[in-house]
Coordinates of C-alpha atoms and ligand atoms in Angstrom, one line a residue:
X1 CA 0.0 0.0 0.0
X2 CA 1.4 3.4 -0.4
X3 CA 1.4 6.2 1.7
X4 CA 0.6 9.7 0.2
X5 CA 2.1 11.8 3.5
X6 CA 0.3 15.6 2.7
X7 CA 3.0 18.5 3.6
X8 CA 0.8 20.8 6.7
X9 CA 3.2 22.5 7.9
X10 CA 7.0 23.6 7.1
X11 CA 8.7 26.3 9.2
X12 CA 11.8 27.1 10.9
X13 CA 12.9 27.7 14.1
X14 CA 16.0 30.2 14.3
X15 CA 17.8 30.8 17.9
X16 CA 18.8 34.6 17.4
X17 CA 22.3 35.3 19.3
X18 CA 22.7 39.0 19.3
X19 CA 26.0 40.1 17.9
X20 CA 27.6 43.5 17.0
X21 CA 28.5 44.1 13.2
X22 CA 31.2 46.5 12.7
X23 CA 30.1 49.1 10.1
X24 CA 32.7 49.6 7.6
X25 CA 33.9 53.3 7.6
X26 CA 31.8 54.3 11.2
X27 CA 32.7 53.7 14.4
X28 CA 29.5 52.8 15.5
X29 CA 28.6 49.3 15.6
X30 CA 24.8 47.6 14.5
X31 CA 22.9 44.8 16.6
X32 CA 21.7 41.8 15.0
X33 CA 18.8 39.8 16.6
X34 CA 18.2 37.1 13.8
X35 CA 17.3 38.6 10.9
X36 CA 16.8 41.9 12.8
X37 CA 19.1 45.2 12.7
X38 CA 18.2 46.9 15.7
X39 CA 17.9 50.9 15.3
X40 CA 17.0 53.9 18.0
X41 CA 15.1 53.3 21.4
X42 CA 11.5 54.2 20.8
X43 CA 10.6 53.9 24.4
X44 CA 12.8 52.7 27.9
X45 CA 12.1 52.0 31.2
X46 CA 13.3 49.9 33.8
X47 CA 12.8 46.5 32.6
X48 CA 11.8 46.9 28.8
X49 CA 12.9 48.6 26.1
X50 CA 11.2 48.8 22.6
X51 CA 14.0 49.5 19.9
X52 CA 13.1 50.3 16.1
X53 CA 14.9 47.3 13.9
X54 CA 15.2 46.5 10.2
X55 CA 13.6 43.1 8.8
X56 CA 17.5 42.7 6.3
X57 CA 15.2 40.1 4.7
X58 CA 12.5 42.0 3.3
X59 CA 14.2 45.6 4.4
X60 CA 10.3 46.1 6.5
X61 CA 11.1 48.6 9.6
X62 CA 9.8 46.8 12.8
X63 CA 9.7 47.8 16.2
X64 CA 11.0 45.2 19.0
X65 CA 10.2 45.1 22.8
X66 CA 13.0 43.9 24.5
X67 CA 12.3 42.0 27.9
X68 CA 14.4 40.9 30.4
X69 CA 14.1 36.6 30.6
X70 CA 14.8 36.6 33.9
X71 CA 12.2 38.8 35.4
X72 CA 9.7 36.9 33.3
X73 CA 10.5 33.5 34.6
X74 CA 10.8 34.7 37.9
X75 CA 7.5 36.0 38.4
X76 CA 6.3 32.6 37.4
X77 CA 4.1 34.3 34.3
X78 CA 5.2 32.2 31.4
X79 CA 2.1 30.6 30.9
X80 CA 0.3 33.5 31.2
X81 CA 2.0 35.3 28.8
X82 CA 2.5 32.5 26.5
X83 CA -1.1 31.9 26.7
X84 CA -1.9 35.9 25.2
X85 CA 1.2 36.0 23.1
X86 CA 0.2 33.1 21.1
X87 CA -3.7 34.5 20.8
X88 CA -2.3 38.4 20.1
X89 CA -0.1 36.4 17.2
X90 CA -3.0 35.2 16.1
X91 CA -5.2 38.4 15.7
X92 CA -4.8 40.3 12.9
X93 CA -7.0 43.4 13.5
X94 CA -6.1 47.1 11.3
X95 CA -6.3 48.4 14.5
X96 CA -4.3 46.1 16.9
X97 CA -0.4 46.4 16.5
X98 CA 1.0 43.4 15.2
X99 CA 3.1 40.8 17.1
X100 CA 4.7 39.2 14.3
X101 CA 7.2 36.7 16.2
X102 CA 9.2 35.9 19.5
X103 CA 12.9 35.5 19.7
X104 CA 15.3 34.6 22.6
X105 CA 18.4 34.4 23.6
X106 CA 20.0 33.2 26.7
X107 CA 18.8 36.5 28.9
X108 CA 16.3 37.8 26.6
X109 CA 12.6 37.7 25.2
X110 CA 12.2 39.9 21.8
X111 CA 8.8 40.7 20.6
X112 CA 8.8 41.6 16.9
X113 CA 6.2 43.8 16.8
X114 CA 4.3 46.6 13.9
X115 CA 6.3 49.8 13.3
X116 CA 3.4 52.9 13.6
X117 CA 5.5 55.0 12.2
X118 CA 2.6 58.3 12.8
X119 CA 4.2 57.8 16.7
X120 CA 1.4 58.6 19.2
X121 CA -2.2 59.9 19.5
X122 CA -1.7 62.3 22.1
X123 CA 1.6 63.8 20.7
X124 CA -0.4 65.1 18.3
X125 CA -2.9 66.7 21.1
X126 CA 0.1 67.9 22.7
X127 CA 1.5 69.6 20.1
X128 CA -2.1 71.2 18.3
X129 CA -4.2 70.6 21.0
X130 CA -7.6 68.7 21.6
X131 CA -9.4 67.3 18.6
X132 CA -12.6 68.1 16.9
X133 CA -15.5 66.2 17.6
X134 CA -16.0 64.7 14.4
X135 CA -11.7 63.5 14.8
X136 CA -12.4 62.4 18.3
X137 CA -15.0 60.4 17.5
X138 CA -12.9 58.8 14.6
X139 CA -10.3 57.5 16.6
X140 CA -12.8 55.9 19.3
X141 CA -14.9 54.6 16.5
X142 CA -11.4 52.7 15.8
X143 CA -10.6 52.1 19.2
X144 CA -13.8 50.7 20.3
X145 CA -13.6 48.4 17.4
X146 CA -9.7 47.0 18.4
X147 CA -11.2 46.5 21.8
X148 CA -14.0 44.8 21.1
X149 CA -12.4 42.6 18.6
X150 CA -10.1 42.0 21.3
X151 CA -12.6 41.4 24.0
X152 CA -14.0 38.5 21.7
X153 CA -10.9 36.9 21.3
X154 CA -10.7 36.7 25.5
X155 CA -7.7 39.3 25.8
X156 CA -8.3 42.5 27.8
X157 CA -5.7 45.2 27.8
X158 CA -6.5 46.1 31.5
X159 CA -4.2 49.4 31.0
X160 CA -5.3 51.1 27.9
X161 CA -4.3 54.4 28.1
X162 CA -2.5 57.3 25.5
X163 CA 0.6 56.1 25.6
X164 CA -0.8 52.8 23.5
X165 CA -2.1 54.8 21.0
X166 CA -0.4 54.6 17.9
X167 CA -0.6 55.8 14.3
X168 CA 0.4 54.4 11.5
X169 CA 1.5 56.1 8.4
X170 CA -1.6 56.6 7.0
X171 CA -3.2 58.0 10.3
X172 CA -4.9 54.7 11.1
X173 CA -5.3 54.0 15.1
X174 CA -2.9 51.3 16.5
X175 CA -3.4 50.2 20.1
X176 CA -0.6 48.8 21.8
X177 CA 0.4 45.9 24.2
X178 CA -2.8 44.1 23.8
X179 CA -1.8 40.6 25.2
X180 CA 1.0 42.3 27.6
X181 CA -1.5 42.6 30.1
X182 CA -0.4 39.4 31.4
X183 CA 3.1 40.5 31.9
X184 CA 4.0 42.3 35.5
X185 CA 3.2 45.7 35.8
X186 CA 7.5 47.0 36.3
X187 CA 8.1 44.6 32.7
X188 CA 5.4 46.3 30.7
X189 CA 5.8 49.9 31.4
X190 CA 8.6 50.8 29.0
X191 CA 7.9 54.6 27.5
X192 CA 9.8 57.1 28.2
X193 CA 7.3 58.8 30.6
X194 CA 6.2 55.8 32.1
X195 CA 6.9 55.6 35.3
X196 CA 7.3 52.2 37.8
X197 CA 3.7 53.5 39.4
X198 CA 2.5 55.4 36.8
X199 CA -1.2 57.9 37.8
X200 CA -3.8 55.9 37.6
X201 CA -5.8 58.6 35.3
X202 CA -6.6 56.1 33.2
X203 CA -7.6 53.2 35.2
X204 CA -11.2 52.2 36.2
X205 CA -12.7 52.4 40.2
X206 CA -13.4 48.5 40.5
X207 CA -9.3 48.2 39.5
X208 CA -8.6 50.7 41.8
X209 CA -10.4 49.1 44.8
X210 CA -8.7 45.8 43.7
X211 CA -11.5 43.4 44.2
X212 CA -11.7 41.7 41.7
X213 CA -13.2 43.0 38.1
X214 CA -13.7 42.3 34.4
X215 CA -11.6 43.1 31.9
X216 CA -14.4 44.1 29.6
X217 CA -15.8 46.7 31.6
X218 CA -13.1 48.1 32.9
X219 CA -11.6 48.2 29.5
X220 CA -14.6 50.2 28.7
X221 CA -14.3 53.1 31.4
X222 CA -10.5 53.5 30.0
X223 CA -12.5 54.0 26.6
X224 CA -14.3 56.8 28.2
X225 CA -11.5 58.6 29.5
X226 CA -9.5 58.6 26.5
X227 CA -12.5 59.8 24.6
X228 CA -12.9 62.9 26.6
X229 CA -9.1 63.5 26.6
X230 CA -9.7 63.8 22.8
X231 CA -12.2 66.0 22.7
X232 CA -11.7 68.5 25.9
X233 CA -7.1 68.3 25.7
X234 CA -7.1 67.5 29.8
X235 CA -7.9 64.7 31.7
X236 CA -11.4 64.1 33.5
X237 CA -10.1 63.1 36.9
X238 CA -6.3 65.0 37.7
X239 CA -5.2 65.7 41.0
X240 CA -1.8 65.9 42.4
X241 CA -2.8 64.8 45.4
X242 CA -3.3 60.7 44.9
X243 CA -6.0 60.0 47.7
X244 CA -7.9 62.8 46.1
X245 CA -7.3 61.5 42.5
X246 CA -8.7 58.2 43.7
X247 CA -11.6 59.3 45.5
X248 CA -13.0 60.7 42.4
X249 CA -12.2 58.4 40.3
X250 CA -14.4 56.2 42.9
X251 CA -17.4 58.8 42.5
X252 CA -16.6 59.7 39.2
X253 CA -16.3 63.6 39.9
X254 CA -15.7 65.2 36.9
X255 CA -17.4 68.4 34.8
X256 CA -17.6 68.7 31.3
X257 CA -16.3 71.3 29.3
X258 CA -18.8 74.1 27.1
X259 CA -18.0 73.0 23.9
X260 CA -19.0 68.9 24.2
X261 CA -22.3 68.4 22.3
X262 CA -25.0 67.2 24.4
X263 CA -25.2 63.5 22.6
X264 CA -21.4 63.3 23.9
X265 CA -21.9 63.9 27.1
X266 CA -24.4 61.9 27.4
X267 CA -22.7 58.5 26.1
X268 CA -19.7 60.0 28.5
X269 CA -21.8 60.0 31.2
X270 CA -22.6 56.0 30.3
X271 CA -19.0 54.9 30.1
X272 CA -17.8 57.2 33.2
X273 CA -20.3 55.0 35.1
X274 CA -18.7 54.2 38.7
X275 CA -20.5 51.2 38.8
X276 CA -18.9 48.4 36.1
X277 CA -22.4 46.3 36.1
X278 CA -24.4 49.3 35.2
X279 CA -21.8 50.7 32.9
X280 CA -22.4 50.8 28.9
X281 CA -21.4 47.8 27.0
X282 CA -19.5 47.2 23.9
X283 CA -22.6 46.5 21.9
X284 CA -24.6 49.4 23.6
X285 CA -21.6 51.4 22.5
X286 CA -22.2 50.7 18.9
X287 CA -25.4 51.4 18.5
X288 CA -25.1 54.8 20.1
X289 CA -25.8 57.3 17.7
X290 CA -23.2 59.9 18.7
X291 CA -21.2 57.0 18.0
X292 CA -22.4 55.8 14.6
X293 CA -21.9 59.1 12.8
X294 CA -19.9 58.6 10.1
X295 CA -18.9 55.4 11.7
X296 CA -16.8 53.1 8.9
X297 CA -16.6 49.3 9.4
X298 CA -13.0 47.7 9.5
X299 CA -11.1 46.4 6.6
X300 CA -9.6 43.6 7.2
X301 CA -6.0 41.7 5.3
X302 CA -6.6 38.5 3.2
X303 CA -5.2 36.2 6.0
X304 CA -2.1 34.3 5.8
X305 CA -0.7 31.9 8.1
X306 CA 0.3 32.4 11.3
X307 CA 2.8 30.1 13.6
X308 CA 3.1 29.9 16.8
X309 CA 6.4 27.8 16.9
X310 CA 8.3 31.0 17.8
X311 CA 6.2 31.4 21.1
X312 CA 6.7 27.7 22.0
X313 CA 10.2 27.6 21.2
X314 CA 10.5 31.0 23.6
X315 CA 7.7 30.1 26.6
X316 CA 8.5 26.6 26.9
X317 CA 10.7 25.6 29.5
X318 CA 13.5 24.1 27.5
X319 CA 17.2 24.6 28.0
X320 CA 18.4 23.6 24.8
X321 CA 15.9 25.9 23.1
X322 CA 17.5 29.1 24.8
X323 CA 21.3 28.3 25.6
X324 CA 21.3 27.1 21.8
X325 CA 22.4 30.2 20.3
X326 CA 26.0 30.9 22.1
X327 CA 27.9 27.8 22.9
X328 CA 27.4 26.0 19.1
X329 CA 31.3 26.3 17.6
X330 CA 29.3 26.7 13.9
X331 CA 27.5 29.6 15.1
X332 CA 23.4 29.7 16.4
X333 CA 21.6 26.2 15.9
X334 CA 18.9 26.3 13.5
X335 CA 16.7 23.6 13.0
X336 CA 13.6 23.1 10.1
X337 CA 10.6 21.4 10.8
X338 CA 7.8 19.7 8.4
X339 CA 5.0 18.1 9.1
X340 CA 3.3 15.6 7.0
X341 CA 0.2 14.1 7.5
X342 CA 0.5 10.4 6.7
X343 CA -3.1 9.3 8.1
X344 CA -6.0 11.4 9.9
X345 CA -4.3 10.5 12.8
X346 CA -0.9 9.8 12.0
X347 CA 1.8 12.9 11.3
X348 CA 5.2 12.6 10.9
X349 CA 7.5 15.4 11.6
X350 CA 11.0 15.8 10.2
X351 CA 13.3 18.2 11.8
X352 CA 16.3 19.3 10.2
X353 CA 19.1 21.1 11.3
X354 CA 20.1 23.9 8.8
X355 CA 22.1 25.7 10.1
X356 CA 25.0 25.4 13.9
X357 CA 26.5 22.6 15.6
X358 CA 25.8 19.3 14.4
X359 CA 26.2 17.8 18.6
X360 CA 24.3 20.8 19.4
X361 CA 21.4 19.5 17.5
X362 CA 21.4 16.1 18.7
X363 CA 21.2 17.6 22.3
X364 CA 18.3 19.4 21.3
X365 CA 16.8 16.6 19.4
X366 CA 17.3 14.4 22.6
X367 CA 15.8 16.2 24.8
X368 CA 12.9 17.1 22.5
X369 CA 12.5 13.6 22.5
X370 CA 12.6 13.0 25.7
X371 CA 10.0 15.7 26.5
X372 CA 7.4 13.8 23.8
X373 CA 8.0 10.7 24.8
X374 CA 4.4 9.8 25.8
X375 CA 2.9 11.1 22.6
X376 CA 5.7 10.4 19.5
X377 CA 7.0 7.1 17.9
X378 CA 10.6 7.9 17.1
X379 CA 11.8 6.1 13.8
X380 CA 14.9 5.1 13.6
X381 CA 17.4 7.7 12.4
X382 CA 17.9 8.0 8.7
X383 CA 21.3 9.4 9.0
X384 CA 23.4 11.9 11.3
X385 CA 21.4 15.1 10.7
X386 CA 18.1 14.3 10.1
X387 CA 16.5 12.2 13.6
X388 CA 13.0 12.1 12.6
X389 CA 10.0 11.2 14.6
X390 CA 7.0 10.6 13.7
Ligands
ADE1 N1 6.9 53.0 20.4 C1 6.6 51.9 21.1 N2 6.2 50.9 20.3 C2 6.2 51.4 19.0 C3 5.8 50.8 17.7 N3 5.4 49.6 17.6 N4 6.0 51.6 16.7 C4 6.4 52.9 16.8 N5 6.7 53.4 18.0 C5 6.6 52.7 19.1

């Protein structure tokens, strides 16, 4: 009988080691992570940085968030994290920044995320001031529909706020660190005005009082205060003093300015709501008619496939998989995967290395064996480089 064994899946998994390349002619040198140049610091803070890079492959500007392992694994988040990386990889909304893939090395996570090259919302309201109505309600159109898209997907952002705001070059709304709400609060906080304990202007009561909420609602009220910060150019709830801050965002103290239209208040008035089970909803949101003005579905991209090898390689909790890159004498270990299905039930996956140390590999291979053992046949070996197991 012969077996036709249908290709699924082919991909490869790349270790990145980080390494300095001289320029010729400059003194200055360039980073390398994989096929990544890194650039300037977009944003820093004390445990992340986000750094613009160069894809040299396709010669696509990137920008990469740069986490420190350690702190990672040693708040005992990786599943966590894993668990929204891999669904954030997976959503492809025009208005939700782009993870396009994880890397490691031995002491680092890199998040290869979309470039928004228009830098953010509210530099542009810092520089010419608050927005039109008409504007402000364009941008909330678009972030109410990155939310909600979110939201149905089961990831909350549980920290929206300006700073996650980006543009694109076009002008199209990119929200930020959707699926980074998992990571600790010190690891995600990386722009340059963030601070460890940043004002909680942003932030809803129920989070506040820290007993317990839901992402969607309080997602919502975050909504609400960015919307207003559009359209009035200063915060609703601003105090210096912090008690004072918090005790109205608890009441939800605040005074519109003259110029909101009445229809605005009024669905302000909804979101501001102090109490998250009588607060507006998503879907009472879009049918608002202050909101529906002008209001223009999203387009979405032909989709393409998506893998989420890079996040297993990075979150799982194998040794070979993140020492591989420095000790191999032929340079990072690189190994190919394919996957052919040879019955319903029956795959076979070839790996092959393409590219490091040959005993390297084997390591790797072993223990990646070892770690399946309860779920793979192993063949045996067809020859030196290429262990499959099916
Ligand atoms: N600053 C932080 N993240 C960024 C991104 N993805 N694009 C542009 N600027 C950023």
């Amino acid at each position: 009988m012969q077996t036709q064994a249908r290709r699924m899946s082919s991909t490869a998994i790349t270790f990145p080691s980080s390494s300095s390349i001289a320029a010729v002619g400059t003194p200055a040198t360039r980073t390398r992570v994989g096929k990544y140049e890194l650039g300037n610091t977009l944003g820093e803070g004390s445990f992340a940085k986000v750094k613009y890079a160069t894809n040299l492959d396709s010669g696509e500007s990137v920008a990469i968030k740069i986490i420190d392992r350690d702190r990672i694994l040693r708040h005992k988040m990786v599943e966590g994290i894993k668990r929204e990386i891999s669904t954030m990889k997976l959503i492809k909304h025009p208005n939700v920044l782009r993870i396009f893939e994880v890397l490691a090395s031995k002491t680092k996570i890199y998040i290869v995320l979309e470039y928004a090259n228009g830098g953010e919302l509210f530099d542009k309201i810092a520089r010419h001031g608050r927005l039109k109505e008409d504007e402000a309600r364009g941008y909330f159109q678009q972030l109410i529909n990155a939310v909600d898209y979110c939201h149905s997907r089961g990831v909350y952002h549980r920290d929206l706020k300006p700073e996650n705001l980006l543009l694109d070059s076009f002008g199209i709304l990119k929200v930020s660190d959707f699926g980074l709400s998992a990571l600790p609060k010190q690891v995600r906080e990386d722009g340059l005005l963030h601070t460890a304990c940043g004002t909680p202007n942003y932030v809803a009561p129920e989070v506040l009082a820290d007993k317990g909420y839901n992402g969607t609602s309080a997602d919502v009220w975050s909504c609400g205060v960015i919307l207003f910060v559009l359209m009035a150019g200063y915060l609703p709830f601003d105090e210096p003093n912090l008690t004072v801050l918090y005790r109205r965002i608890q009441k939800a103290s605040f005074a519109f300015p003259s110029w909101f239209s009445s229809s605005s208040k009024k669905l302000i008035k909804r979101i501001l709501d102090p109490n998250p089970v009588t607060r507006i909803t998503i879907p009472e949101i879009l049918k608002n008619d202050w909101f529906k003005k002008g209001y223009k579905p999203p387009h979405f991209q032909p989709d393409e496939d998506v893998t989420l090898d890079d996040v297993d390689a990075v979150f799982n909790d194998s040794e070979i998989k993140l020492q591989g890159d420095q000790t191999g004498r032929k340079g990072r270990l690189s190994v190919a995967t394919e996957v052919f299905e040879v019955a319903p039930s029956l795959h076979m996956v070839q790996l092959r290395k393409t590219g490091g140390d040959t005993l390297e590999f084997h390591k790797f291979y072993k223990n990646l064996n070892s770690g399946l053992k309860d779920i793979v046949w192993t063949t045996e070996q067809s020859n030196n480089e290429e262990p499959k197991v099916a």
